[in-house]
């Protein structure tokens, strides 16, 4: 929209700034992600469903769900899936596109759910945007049933140094340039690149998940470590 102010969050991740930034990109968010990931997002989401081993009839909480794109595979698997996000713009777009899905507004650091409500909790590319990831993981643990599962899918560190150099070049140069062509708020993707570079590697995030109280913490690299899925279990 002509004359609209450019909005982006900083690496201090003030919740209001992050929410407004995602409100601004909501309408074109899914297609922008497909373009910027070179079409890999669907494959990554299939791998996430496999990692959680979701069964029909289970209750699944999908945090930072945005428009519900990440939630849909759990619904398709027969789960009672809840899409939760704190961006009003994302939720509005999601409700319009997926009228049968359950969308709930919520802050990951103060979830609006009772203790031990879900068989599985997941968050895709959202933990990195939370000002206190450890507090969010503690909340996820609280709402997970004993023996329930966690899966965190996030951008991570490429396992091959040479590939890492190419990837960092893409993040800081090519990604913002492509975003200027396809996104309604290209500055949001400058934040994206910077936040990925500041995020811990696979072992570092595994330690954070373990410190939150989860057991059996392990991870699987996707696309050479560009993305990693950390999965864990709550004690029975």
Tab-separated table of C-alpha atoms in Angstrom:
chain	number	residue	atom	x	y	z
A	1	UNK	CA	0.000	0.000	0.000
A	2	UNK	CA	1.544	3.316	-1.051
A	3	UNK	CA	2.709	5.527	1.763
A	4	UNK	CA	2.428	2.797	4.392
A	5	UNK	CA	5.200	2.994	7.012
A	6	UNK	CA	7.811	0.234	6.963
A	7	UNK	CA	7.631	-1.891	10.104
A	8	UNK	CA	10.061	-4.463	11.406
A	9	UNK	CA	11.092	-5.921	14.726
A	10	UNK	CA	14.512	-5.620	16.291
A	11	UNK	CA	16.609	-8.378	17.779
A	12	UNK	CA	15.341	-7.345	21.226
A	13	UNK	CA	12.090	-8.975	20.001
A	14	UNK	CA	9.663	-6.694	21.772
A	15	UNK	CA	6.370	-8.605	21.566
A	16	UNK	CA	4.341	-5.683	20.235
A	17	UNK	CA	6.868	-4.976	17.475
A	18	UNK	CA	6.987	-8.638	16.441
A	19	UNK	CA	3.178	-8.908	16.391
A	20	UNK	CA	2.759	-5.756	14.277
A	21	UNK	CA	5.447	-6.925	11.866
A	22	UNK	CA	3.638	-10.219	11.305
A	23	UNK	CA	0.305	-8.420	10.986
A	24	UNK	CA	1.827	-6.498	8.096
A	25	UNK	CA	3.034	-9.589	6.195
A	26	UNK	CA	0.026	-11.845	6.914
A	27	UNK	CA	-1.725	-11.642	3.539
A	28	UNK	CA	1.292	-12.745	1.488
A	29	UNK	CA	3.167	-14.627	4.221
A	30	UNK	CA	2.620	-18.174	2.941
A	31	UNK	CA	3.503	-17.506	-0.675
A	32	UNK	CA	6.536	-15.442	0.361
A	33	UNK	CA	7.809	-18.339	2.487
A	34	UNK	CA	7.408	-20.750	-0.408
A	35	UNK	CA	9.417	-18.480	-2.680
A	36	UNK	CA	12.174	-17.704	-0.174
A	37	UNK	CA	12.577	-21.367	0.828
A	38	UNK	CA	12.751	-22.423	-2.829
A	39	UNK	CA	9.673	-24.558	-2.283
A	40	UNK	CA	11.058	-26.503	0.689
A	41	UNK	CA	8.484	-25.472	3.320
A	42	UNK	CA	6.008	-28.229	2.432
A	43	UNK	CA	8.683	-30.924	2.723
A	44	UNK	CA	9.821	-29.520	6.059
A	45	UNK	CA	6.264	-29.553	7.404
A	46	UNK	CA	5.766	-33.177	6.351
A	47	UNK	CA	8.938	-34.063	8.245
A	48	UNK	CA	7.572	-32.299	11.322
A	49	UNK	CA	4.374	-34.369	11.307
A	50	UNK	CA	6.498	-37.515	11.013
A	51	UNK	CA	8.715	-36.401	13.913
A	52	UNK	CA	5.711	-35.992	16.207
A	53	UNK	CA	4.152	-39.324	15.137
A	54	UNK	CA	0.691	-37.770	15.479
A	55	UNK	CA	-2.185	-40.243	15.709
A	56	UNK	CA	-5.834	-39.737	14.877
A	57	UNK	CA	-7.789	-38.322	17.804
A	58	UNK	CA	-4.818	-36.773	19.586
A	59	UNK	CA	-4.852	-33.168	20.764
A	60	UNK	CA	-2.111	-31.072	19.171
A	61	UNK	CA	-1.154	-27.463	19.889
A	62	UNK	CA	0.592	-25.639	17.041
A	63	UNK	CA	2.174	-22.427	18.306
A	64	UNK	CA	3.205	-19.483	16.112
A	65	UNK	CA	0.806	-21.109	13.661
A	66	UNK	CA	0.194	-17.965	11.639
A	67	UNK	CA	-2.424	-18.639	8.995
A	68	UNK	CA	-2.669	-22.322	9.905
A	69	UNK	CA	-0.457	-23.656	7.117
A	70	UNK	CA	1.644	-25.548	9.663
A	71	UNK	CA	-1.479	-26.801	11.463
A	72	UNK	CA	-3.219	-28.243	8.422
A	73	UNK	CA	-1.056	-31.403	8.216
A	74	UNK	CA	-2.040	-32.331	11.775
A	75	UNK	CA	-5.712	-31.838	10.929
A	76	UNK	CA	-5.213	-33.997	7.848
A	77	UNK	CA	-3.700	-36.692	10.089
A	78	UNK	CA	-6.924	-36.789	12.115
A	79	UNK	CA	-5.722	-34.824	15.137
A	80	UNK	CA	-7.723	-32.232	17.067
A	81	UNK	CA	-5.302	-29.428	16.228
A	82	UNK	CA	-5.345	-25.888	17.598
A	83	UNK	CA	-3.591	-23.077	15.715
A	84	UNK	CA	-2.350	-20.489	18.224
A	85	UNK	CA	-0.655	-17.192	17.379
A	86	UNK	CA	-0.380	-13.697	18.856
A	87	UNK	CA	-0.620	-11.859	15.536
A	88	UNK	CA	-4.198	-10.717	14.980
A	89	UNK	CA	-3.467	-10.229	11.285
A	90	UNK	CA	-2.245	-13.793	10.854
A	91	UNK	CA	-5.264	-15.204	12.689
A	92	UNK	CA	-7.662	-13.116	10.589
A	93	UNK	CA	-6.165	-14.418	7.336
A	94	UNK	CA	-6.093	-17.968	8.666
A	95	UNK	CA	-9.746	-17.953	9.732
A	96	UNK	CA	-10.759	-16.694	6.302
A	97	UNK	CA	-8.744	-19.310	4.421
A	98	UNK	CA	-9.427	-22.271	6.754
A	99	UNK	CA	-12.914	-21.743	8.221
A	100	UNK	CA	-13.070	-25.203	9.805
A	101	UNK	CA	-9.841	-24.880	11.760
A	102	UNK	CA	-9.621	-23.859	15.425
A	103	UNK	CA	-7.686	-20.592	15.809
A	104	UNK	CA	-6.922	-19.133	19.236
A	105	UNK	CA	-5.048	-15.921	20.064
A	106	UNK	CA	-2.339	-16.514	22.623
A	107	UNK	CA	1.087	-15.493	23.893
A	108	UNK	CA	3.557	-18.393	23.958
A	109	UNK	CA	4.937	-17.148	27.278
A	110	UNK	CA	1.485	-17.200	28.892
A	111	UNK	CA	-0.610	-19.805	27.103
A	112	UNK	CA	-4.410	-19.686	27.501
A	113	UNK	CA	-4.682	-23.442	28.099
A	114	UNK	CA	-5.006	-25.664	31.164
A	115	UNK	CA	-2.183	-27.848	32.445
A	116	UNK	CA	-1.661	-31.140	30.602
A	117	UNK	CA	-4.112	-30.355	27.783
A	118	UNK	CA	-2.226	-31.658	24.737
A	119	UNK	CA	-0.672	-34.903	23.565
A	120	UNK	CA	1.805	-32.961	21.458
A	121	UNK	CA	2.973	-29.353	21.205
A	122	UNK	CA	4.871	-27.913	18.276
A	123	UNK	CA	6.232	-24.597	17.085
A	124	UNK	CA	7.604	-23.936	13.602
A	125	UNK	CA	9.951	-21.011	12.926
A	126	UNK	CA	8.485	-19.153	15.893
A	127	UNK	CA	10.578	-19.883	18.969
A	128	UNK	CA	13.286	-17.624	17.550
A	129	UNK	CA	10.838	-14.687	17.557
A	130	UNK	CA	9.939	-14.970	21.257
A	131	UNK	CA	11.681	-12.614	23.646
A	132	UNK	CA	12.203	-15.406	26.229
A	133	UNK	CA	12.373	-18.837	24.519
A	134	UNK	CA	13.062	-20.605	27.827
A	135	UNK	CA	9.830	-19.205	29.312
A	136	UNK	CA	7.912	-20.302	26.231
A	137	UNK	CA	9.330	-23.815	26.459
A	138	UNK	CA	8.318	-23.962	30.126
A	139	UNK	CA	4.774	-23.038	29.109
A	140	UNK	CA	4.796	-25.709	26.423
A	141	UNK	CA	5.886	-28.247	29.019
A	142	UNK	CA	3.077	-27.149	31.337
A	143	UNK	CA	0.312	-27.715	28.785
A	144	UNK	CA	1.738	-31.044	27.563
A	145	UNK	CA	0.334	-34.259	29.010
A	146	UNK	CA	2.729	-36.590	30.893
A	147	UNK	CA	4.561	-38.603	28.272
A	148	UNK	CA	3.562	-36.089	25.587
A	149	UNK	CA	5.827	-34.868	22.821
A	150	UNK	CA	7.417	-31.602	21.731
A	151	UNK	CA	8.730	-30.683	18.297
A	152	UNK	CA	10.506	-27.417	17.516
A	153	UNK	CA	11.290	-26.691	13.888
A	154	UNK	CA	13.666	-23.783	13.403
A	155	UNK	CA	16.305	-22.415	11.108
A	156	UNK	CA	19.674	-23.676	12.253
A	157	UNK	CA	23.341	-23.983	11.304
A	158	UNK	CA	24.436	-25.745	8.082
A	159	UNK	CA	26.587	-28.761	8.864
A	160	UNK	CA	29.118	-28.137	6.060
A	161	UNK	CA	31.199	-24.952	6.510
A	162	UNK	CA	31.405	-24.251	2.763
A	163	UNK	CA	27.625	-24.547	2.451
A	164	UNK	CA	27.275	-22.324	5.520
A	165	UNK	CA	29.197	-19.559	3.754
A	166	UNK	CA	26.874	-19.744	0.733
A	167	UNK	CA	23.822	-19.838	2.994
A	168	UNK	CA	24.885	-16.769	4.974
A	169	UNK	CA	25.453	-14.910	1.717
A	170	UNK	CA	21.908	-15.829	0.657
A	171	UNK	CA	20.470	-14.712	4.006
A	172	UNK	CA	22.083	-11.300	4.060
A	173	UNK	CA	22.001	-10.413	0.357
A	174	UNK	CA	19.660	-12.503	-1.772
A	175	UNK	CA	16.824	-13.071	0.705
A	176	UNK	CA	16.085	-9.360	1.293
A	177	UNK	CA	16.332	-8.714	-2.442
A	178	UNK	CA	13.811	-11.458	-3.258
A	179	UNK	CA	11.550	-10.284	-0.420
A	180	UNK	CA	11.373	-6.836	-2.001
A	181	UNK	CA	9.692	-8.456	-5.007
A	182	UNK	CA	7.197	-10.740	-3.252
A	183	UNK	CA	6.559	-9.482	0.294
A	184	UNK	CA	4.264	-6.717	1.483
A	185	UNK	CA	6.936	-5.765	4.048
A	186	UNK	CA	10.471	-6.585	2.838
A	187	UNK	CA	12.015	-5.117	6.003
A	188	UNK	CA	10.494	-7.993	7.969
A	189	UNK	CA	12.776	-10.330	6.057
A	190	UNK	CA	15.855	-8.314	6.948
A	191	UNK	CA	14.875	-9.047	10.554
A	192	UNK	CA	14.404	-12.705	9.579
A	193	UNK	CA	17.944	-12.956	8.224
A	194	UNK	CA	19.458	-11.229	11.245
A	195	UNK	CA	17.500	-13.324	13.741
A	196	UNK	CA	18.574	-16.565	12.056
A	197	UNK	CA	22.231	-15.584	12.282
A	198	UNK	CA	21.837	-14.757	15.985
A	199	UNK	CA	20.068	-18.051	16.824
A	200	UNK	CA	21.938	-20.920	18.580
A	201	UNK	CA	23.085	-23.953	16.627
A	202	UNK	CA	21.555	-27.415	16.930
A	203	UNK	CA	23.402	-28.433	20.094
A	204	UNK	CA	22.774	-25.035	21.671
A	205	UNK	CA	19.015	-25.277	21.156
A	206	UNK	CA	19.010	-28.886	22.380
A	207	UNK	CA	20.529	-27.640	25.632
A	208	UNK	CA	17.821	-24.975	25.987
A	209	UNK	CA	15.064	-27.556	25.435
A	210	UNK	CA	16.647	-29.912	27.959
A	211	UNK	CA	17.023	-27.127	30.544
A	212	UNK	CA	13.282	-26.413	30.217
A	213	UNK	CA	12.572	-29.872	31.649
A	214	UNK	CA	12.116	-32.065	28.590
A	215	UNK	CA	13.775	-35.458	28.261
A	216	UNK	CA	14.863	-37.590	25.306
A	217	UNK	CA	15.961	-34.453	23.444
A	218	UNK	CA	17.293	-35.101	19.970
A	219	UNK	CA	17.286	-33.379	16.614
A	220	UNK	CA	17.172	-34.094	12.900
A	221	UNK	CA	18.768	-31.865	10.306
A	222	UNK	CA	16.878	-30.971	7.139
A	223	UNK	CA	18.351	-29.463	3.966
A	224	UNK	CA	21.902	-29.780	5.230
A	225	UNK	CA	21.148	-28.140	8.574
A	226	UNK	CA	19.426	-25.032	7.219
A	227	UNK	CA	16.500	-26.270	9.287
A	228	UNK	CA	16.489	-28.630	12.270
A	229	UNK	CA	13.652	-30.376	14.068
A	230	UNK	CA	14.255	-30.806	17.786
A	231	UNK	CA	11.948	-33.321	19.383
A	232	UNK	CA	11.623	-34.294	23.022
A	233	UNK	CA	9.257	-35.853	25.529
A	234	UNK	CA	7.738	-34.839	28.845
A	235	UNK	CA	8.320	-37.279	31.682
A	236	UNK	CA	5.391	-39.504	32.624
